[in-house]
PDB file of C-alpha atoms and ligand atoms in Angstrom:
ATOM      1  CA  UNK H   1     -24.597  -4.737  -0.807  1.00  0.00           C
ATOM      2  CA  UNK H   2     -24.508  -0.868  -0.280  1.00  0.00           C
ATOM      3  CA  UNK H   3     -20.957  -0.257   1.413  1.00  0.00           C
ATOM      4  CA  UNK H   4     -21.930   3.356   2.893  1.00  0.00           C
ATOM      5  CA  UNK H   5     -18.604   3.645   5.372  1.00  0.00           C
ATOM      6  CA  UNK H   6     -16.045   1.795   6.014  1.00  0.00           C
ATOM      7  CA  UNK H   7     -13.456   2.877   8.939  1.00  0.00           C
ATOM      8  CA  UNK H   8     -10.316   0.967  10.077  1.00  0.00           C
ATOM      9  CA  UNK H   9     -10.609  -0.062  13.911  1.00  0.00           C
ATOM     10  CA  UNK H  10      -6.990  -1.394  13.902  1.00  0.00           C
ATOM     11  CA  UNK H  11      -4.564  -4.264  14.075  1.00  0.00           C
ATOM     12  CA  UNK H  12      -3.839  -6.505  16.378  1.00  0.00           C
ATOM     13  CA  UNK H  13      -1.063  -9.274  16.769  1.00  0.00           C
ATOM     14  CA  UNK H  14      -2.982 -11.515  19.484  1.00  0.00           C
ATOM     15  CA  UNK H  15      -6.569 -12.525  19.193  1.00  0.00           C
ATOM     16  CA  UNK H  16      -6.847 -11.632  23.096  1.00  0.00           C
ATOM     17  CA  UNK H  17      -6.056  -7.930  22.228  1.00  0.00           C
ATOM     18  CA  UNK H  18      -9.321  -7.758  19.555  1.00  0.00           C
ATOM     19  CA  UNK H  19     -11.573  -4.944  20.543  1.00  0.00           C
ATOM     20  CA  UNK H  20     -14.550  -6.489  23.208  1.00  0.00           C
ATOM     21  CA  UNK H  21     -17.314  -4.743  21.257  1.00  0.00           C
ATOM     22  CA  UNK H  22     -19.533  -7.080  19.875  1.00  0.00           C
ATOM     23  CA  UNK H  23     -19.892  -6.267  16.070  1.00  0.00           C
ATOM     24  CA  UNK H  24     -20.036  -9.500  14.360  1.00  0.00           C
ATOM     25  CA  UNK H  25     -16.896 -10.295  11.896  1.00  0.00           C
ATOM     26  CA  UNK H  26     -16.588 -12.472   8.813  1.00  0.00           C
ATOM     27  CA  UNK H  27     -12.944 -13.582   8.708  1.00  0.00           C
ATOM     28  CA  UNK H  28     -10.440 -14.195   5.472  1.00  0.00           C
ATOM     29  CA  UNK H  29      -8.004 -16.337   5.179  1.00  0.00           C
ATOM     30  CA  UNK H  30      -5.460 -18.732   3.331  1.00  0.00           C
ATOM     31  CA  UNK H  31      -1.897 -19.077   2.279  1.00  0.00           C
ATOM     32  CA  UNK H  32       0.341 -15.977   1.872  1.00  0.00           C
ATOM     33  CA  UNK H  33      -0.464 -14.137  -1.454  1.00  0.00           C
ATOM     34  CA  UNK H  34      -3.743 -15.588  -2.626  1.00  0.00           C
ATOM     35  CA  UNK H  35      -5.895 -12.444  -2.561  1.00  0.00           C
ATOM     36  CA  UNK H  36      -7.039 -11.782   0.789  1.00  0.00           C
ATOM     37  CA  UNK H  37      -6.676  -8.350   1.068  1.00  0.00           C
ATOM     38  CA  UNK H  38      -7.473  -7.622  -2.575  1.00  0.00           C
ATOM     39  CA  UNK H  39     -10.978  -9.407  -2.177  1.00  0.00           C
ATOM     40  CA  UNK H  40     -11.855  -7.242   0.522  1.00  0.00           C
ATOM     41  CA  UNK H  41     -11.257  -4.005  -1.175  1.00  0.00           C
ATOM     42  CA  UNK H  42     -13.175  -5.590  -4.352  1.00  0.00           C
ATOM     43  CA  UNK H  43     -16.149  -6.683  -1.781  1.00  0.00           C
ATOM     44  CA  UNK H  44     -15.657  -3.047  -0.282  1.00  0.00           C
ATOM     45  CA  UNK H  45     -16.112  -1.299  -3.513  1.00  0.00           C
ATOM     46  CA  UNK H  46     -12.757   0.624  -2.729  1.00  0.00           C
ATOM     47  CA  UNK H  47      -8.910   0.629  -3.296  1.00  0.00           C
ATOM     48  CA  UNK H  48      -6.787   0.299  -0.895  1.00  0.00           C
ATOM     49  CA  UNK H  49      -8.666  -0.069   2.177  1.00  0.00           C
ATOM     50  CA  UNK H  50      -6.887  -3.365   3.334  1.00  0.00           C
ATOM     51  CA  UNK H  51      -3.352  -2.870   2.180  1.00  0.00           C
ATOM     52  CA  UNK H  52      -1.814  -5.177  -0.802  1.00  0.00           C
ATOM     53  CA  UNK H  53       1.191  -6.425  -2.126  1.00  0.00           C
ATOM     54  CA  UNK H  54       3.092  -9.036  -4.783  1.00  0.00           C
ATOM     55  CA  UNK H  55       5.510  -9.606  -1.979  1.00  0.00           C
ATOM     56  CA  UNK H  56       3.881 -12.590   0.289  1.00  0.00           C
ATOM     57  CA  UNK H  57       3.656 -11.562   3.879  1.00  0.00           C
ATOM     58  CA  UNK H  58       2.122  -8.301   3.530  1.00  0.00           C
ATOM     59  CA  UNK H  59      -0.483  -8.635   5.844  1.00  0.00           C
ATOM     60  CA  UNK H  60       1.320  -9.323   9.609  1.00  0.00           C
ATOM     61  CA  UNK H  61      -1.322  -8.779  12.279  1.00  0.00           C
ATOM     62  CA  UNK H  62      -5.120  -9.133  12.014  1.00  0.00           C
ATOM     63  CA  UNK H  63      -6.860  -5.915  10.677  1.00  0.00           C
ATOM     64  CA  UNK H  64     -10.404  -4.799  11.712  1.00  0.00           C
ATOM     65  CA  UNK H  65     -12.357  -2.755   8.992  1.00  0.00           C
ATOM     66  CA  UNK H  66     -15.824  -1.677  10.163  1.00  0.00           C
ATOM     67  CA  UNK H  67     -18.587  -1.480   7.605  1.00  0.00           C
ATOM     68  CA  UNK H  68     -21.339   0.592   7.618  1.00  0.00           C
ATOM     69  CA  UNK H  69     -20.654   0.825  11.451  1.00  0.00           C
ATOM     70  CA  UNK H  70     -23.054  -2.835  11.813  1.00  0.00           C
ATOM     71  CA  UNK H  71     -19.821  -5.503  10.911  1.00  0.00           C
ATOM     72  CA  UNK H  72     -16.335  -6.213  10.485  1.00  0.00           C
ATOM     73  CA  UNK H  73     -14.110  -7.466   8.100  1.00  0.00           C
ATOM     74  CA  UNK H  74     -10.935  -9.333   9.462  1.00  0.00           C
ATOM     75  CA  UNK H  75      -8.090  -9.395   7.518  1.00  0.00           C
ATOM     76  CA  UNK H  76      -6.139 -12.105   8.235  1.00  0.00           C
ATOM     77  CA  UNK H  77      -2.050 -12.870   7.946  1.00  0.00           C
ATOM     78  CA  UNK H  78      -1.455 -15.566   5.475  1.00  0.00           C
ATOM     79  CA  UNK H  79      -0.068 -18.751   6.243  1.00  0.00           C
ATOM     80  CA  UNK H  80       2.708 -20.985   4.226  1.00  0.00           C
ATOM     81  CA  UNK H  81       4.906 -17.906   3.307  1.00  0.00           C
ATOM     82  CA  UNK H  82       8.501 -19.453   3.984  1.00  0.00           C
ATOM     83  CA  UNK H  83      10.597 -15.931   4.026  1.00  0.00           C
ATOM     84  CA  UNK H  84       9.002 -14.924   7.428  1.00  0.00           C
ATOM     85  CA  UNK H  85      11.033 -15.906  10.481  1.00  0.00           C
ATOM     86  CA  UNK H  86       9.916 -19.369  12.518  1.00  0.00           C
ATOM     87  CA  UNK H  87       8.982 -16.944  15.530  1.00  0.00           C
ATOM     88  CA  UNK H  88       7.381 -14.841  13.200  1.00  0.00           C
ATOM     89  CA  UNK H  89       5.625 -17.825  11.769  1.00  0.00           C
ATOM     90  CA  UNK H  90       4.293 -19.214  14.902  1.00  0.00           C
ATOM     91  CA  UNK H  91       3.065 -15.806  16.243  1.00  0.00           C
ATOM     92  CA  UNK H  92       0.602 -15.976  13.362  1.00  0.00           C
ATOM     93  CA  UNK H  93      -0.201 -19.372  13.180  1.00  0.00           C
ATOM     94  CA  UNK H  94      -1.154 -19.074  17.142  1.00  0.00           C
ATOM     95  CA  UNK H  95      -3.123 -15.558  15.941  1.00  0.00           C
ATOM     96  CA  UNK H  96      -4.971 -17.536  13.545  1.00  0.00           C
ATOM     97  CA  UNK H  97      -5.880 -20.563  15.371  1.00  0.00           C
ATOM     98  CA  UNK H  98      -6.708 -18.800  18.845  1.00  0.00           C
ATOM     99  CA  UNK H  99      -9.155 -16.575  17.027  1.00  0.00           C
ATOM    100  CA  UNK H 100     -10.563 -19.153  14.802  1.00  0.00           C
ATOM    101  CA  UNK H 101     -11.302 -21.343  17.866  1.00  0.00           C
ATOM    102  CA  UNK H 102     -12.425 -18.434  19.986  1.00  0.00           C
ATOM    103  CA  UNK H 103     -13.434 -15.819  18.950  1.00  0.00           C
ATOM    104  CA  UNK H 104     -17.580 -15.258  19.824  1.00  0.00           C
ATOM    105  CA  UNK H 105     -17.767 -12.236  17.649  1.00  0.00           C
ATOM    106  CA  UNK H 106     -17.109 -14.275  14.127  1.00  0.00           C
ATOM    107  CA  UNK H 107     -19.892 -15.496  12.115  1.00  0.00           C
ATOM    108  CA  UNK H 108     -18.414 -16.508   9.109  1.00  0.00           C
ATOM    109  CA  UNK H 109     -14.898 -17.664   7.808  1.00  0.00           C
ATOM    110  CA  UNK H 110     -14.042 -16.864   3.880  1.00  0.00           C
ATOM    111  CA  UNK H 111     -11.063 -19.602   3.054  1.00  0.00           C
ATOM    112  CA  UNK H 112      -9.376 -18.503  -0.300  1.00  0.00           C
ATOM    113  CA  UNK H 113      -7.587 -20.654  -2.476  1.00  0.00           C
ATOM    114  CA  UNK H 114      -6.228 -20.335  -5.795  1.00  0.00           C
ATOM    115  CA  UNK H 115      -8.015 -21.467  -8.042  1.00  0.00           C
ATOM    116  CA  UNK H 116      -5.177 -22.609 -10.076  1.00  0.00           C
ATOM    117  CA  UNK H 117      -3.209 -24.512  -7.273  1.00  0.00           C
ATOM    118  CA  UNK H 118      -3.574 -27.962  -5.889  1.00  0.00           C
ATOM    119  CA  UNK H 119      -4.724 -27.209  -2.083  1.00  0.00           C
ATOM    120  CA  UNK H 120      -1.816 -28.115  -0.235  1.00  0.00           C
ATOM    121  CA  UNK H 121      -2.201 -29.588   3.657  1.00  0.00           C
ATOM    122  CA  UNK H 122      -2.030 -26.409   5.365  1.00  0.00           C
ATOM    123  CA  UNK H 123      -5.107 -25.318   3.530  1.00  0.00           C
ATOM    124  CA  UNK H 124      -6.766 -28.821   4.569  1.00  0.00           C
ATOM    125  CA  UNK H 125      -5.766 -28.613   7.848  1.00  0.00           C
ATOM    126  CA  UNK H 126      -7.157 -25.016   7.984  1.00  0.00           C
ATOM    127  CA  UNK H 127     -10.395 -26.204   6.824  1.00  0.00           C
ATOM    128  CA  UNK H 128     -10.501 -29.320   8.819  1.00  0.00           C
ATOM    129  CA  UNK H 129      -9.853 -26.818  11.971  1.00  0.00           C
ATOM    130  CA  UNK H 130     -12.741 -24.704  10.936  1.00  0.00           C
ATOM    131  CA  UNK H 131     -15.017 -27.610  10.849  1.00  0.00           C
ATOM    132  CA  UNK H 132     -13.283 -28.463  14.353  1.00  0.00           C
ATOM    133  CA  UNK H 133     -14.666 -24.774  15.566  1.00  0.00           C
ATOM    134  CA  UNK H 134     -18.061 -25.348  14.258  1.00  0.00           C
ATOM    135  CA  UNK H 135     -17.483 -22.460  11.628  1.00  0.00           C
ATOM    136  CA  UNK H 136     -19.665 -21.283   8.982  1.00  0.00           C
ATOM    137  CA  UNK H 137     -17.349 -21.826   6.020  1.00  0.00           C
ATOM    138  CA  UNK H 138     -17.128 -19.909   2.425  1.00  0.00           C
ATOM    139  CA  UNK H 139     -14.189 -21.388  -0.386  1.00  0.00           C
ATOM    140  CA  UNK H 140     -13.554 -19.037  -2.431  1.00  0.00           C
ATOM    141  CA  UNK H 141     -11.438 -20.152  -5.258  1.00  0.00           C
ATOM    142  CA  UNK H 142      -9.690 -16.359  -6.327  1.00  0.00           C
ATOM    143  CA  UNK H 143      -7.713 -15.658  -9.317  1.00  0.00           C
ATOM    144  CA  UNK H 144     -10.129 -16.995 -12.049  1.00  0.00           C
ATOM    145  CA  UNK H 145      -9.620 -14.506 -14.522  1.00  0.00           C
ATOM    146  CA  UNK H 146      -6.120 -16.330 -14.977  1.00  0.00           C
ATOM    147  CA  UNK H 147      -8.180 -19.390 -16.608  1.00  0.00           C
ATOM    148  CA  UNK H 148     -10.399 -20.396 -19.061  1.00  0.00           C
ATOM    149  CA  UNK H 149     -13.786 -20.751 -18.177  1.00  0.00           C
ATOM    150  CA  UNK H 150     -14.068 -24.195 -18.868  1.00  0.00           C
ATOM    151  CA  UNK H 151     -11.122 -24.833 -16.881  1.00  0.00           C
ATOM    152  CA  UNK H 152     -12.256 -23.073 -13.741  1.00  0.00           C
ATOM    153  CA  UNK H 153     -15.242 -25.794 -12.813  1.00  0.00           C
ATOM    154  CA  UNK H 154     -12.668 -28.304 -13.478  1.00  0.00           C
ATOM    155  CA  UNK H 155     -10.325 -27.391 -11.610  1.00  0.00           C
ATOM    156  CA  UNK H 156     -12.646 -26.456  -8.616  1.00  0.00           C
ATOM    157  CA  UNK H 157     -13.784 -30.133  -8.862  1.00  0.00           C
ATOM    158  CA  UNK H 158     -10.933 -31.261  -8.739  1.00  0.00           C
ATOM    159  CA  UNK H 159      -9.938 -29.143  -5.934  1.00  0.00           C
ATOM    160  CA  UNK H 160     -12.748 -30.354  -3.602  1.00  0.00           C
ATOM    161  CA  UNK H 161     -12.331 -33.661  -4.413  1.00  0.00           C
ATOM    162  CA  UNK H 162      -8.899 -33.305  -2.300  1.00  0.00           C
ATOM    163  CA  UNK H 163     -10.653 -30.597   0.325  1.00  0.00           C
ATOM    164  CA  UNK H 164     -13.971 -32.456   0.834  1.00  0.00           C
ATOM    165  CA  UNK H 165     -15.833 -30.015   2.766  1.00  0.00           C
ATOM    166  CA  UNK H 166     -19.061 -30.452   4.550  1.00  0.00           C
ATOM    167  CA  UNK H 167     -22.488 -30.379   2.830  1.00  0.00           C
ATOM    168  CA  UNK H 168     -22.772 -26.784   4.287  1.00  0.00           C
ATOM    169  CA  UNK H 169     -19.723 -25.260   3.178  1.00  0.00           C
ATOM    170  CA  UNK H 170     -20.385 -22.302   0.023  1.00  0.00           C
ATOM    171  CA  UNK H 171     -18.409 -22.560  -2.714  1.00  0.00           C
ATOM    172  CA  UNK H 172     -17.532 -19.470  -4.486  1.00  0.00           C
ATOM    173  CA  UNK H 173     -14.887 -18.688  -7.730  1.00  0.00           C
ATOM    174  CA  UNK H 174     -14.408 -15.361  -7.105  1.00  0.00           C
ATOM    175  CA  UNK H 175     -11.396 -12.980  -9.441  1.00  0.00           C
ATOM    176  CA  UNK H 176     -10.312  -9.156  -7.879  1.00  0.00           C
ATOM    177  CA  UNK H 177      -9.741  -8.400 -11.346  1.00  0.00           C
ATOM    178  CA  UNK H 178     -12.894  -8.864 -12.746  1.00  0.00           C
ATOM    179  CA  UNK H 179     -15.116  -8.780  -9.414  1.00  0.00           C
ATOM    180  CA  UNK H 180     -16.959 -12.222 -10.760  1.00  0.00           C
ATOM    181  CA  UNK H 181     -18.293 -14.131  -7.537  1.00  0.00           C
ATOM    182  CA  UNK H 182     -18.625 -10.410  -5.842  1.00  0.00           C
ATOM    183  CA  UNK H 183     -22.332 -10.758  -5.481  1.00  0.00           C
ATOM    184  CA  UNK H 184     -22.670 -13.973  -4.511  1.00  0.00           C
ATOM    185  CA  UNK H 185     -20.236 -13.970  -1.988  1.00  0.00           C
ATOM    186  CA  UNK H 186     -21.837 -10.461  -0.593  1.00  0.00           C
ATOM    187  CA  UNK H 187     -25.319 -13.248  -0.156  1.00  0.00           C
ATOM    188  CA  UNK H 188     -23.364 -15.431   1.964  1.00  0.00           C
ATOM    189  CA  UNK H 189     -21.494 -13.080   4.018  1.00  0.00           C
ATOM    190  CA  UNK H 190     -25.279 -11.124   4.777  1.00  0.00           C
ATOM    191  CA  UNK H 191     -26.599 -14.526   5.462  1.00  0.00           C
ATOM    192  CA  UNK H 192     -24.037 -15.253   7.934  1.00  0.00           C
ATOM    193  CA  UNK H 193     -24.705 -12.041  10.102  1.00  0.00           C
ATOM    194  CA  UNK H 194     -28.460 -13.448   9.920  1.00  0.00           C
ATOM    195  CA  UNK H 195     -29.899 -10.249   7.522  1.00  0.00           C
ATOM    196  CA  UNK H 196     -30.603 -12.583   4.255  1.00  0.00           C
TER     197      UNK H 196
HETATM  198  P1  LIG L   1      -0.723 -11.626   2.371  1.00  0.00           P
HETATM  199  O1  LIG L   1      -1.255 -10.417   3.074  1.00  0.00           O
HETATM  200  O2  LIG L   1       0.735 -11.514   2.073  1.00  0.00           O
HETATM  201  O3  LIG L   1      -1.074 -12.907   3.052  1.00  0.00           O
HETATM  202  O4  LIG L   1      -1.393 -11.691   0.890  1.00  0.00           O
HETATM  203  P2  LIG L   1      -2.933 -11.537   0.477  1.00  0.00           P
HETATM  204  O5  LIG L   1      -3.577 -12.869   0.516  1.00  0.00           O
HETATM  205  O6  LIG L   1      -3.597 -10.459   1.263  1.00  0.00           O
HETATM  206  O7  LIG L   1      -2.810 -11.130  -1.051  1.00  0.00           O
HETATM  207  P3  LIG L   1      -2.968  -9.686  -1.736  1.00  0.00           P
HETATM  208  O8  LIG L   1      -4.386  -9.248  -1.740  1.00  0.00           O
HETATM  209  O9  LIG L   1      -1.942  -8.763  -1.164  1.00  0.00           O
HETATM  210  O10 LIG L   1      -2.626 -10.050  -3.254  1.00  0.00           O
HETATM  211  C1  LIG L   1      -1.427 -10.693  -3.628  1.00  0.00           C
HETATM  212  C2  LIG L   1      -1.172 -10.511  -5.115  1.00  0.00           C
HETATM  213  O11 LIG L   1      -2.169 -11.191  -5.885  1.00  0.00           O
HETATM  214  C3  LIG L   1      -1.243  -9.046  -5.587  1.00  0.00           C
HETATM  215  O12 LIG L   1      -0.224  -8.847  -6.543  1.00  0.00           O
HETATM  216  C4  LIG L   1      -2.617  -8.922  -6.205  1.00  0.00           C
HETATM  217  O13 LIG L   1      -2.686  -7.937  -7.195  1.00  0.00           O
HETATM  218  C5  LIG L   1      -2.811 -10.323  -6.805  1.00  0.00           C
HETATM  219  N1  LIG L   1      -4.246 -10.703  -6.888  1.00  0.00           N
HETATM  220  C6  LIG L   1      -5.127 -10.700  -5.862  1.00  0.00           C
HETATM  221  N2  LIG L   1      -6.358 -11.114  -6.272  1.00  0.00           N
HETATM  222  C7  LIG L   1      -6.241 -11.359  -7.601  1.00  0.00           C
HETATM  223  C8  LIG L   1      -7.160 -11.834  -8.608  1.00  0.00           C
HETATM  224  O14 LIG L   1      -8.351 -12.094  -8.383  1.00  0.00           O
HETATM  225  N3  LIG L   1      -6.648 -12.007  -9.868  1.00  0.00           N
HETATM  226  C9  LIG L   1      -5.352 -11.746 -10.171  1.00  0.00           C
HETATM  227  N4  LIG L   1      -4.964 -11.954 -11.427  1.00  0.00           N
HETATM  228  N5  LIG L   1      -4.462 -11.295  -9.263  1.00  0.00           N
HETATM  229  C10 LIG L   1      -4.893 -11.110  -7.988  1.00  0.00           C
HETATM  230 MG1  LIG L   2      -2.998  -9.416   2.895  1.00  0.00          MG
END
């Protein structure tokens, strides 16, 4: 994919406030710290675009980035970060799952995991809930350049033998570091918005 512009539209704490405008979105999302951000700016082709950090909790409100002026990307707060305040906490979990539920413009969800970590039950529940919503549904297992090749498909087995998604969820392992999984995860997301 050809990223000609990108432009920031802006953040927004409740999924009532996003913009009206109907570009269609492809969400991210998953626990606090597994690459959210850093996957866009590696799908974008550009450094800090959608702000990073080693410190969980970075991203607090949901970010709009318009590409190419025809979609958005929707950068998501992460859930399962314990530091944040309970009020904090449920102010993004109600962000998440209002918009997930909701929200007409989204086409397509991108669920990260790492690909080194057991899912734990807020990740199934967040999958189970996109099911729920009759989402379009990418996993993509991030951080793969932290294991051996061999060990990546065996851990992703073993990972979806715990998530068991449906028969049309994508499965993607995707790294930041090395951009593997960039391309085919660029196929999905243009197949979502219905330009294959
Ligand atoms: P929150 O906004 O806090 O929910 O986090 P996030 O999911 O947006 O994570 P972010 O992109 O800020 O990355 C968190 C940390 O993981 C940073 O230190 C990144 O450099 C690192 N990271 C992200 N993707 C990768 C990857 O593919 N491989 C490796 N090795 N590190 C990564
Ligand atoms: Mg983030």
């Amino acid at each position: 994919m050809k990223v000609d512009t990108v432009s920031y539209v802006g953040s927004f704490a409740d999924a009532h406030a996003l913009p009206r405008k109907g570009w269609p979105e492809i969400a991210f999302v998953g626990r606090s710290n597994v690459g959210k951000s850093s996957l866009i700016n590696t799908l974008l082709g550009r450094r800090g675009v959608a702000r990073t950090s080693n410190t969980p909790g970075k991203t607090r409100t949901a970010n709009l980035y318009l590409v190419n002026d025809a979609f958005c990307f929707v950068d998501m707060p992460g859930y399962g970060y314990a530091q944040v305040s309970k009020e904090e906490r449920s102010k993004w979990q109600e962000l998440l799952t209002t918009y997930l539920a909701e929200r007409d413009a989204l086409r397509g969800v991108v669920q990260l995991l790492d690909a080194r970590r057991t899912p734990a039950s807020a990740d199934i529940d967040l999958l189970l809930s996109l099911f729920d919503a009759g989402r379009r549904c990418c996993l993509a297992f991030n951080k793969v350049d932290k294991l051996s090749r061999g060990s990546v498909r065996k851990m992703i087995a073993e990972h979806l033998r715990i998530l068991e998604p449906d028969q049309g969820t994508a499965v993607v392992a995707f790294s930041s570091e090395t951009g593997e999984g960039k391309k085919e995860l660029w196929i999905w997301i243009k197949e979502s918005m219905g330009e294959v």
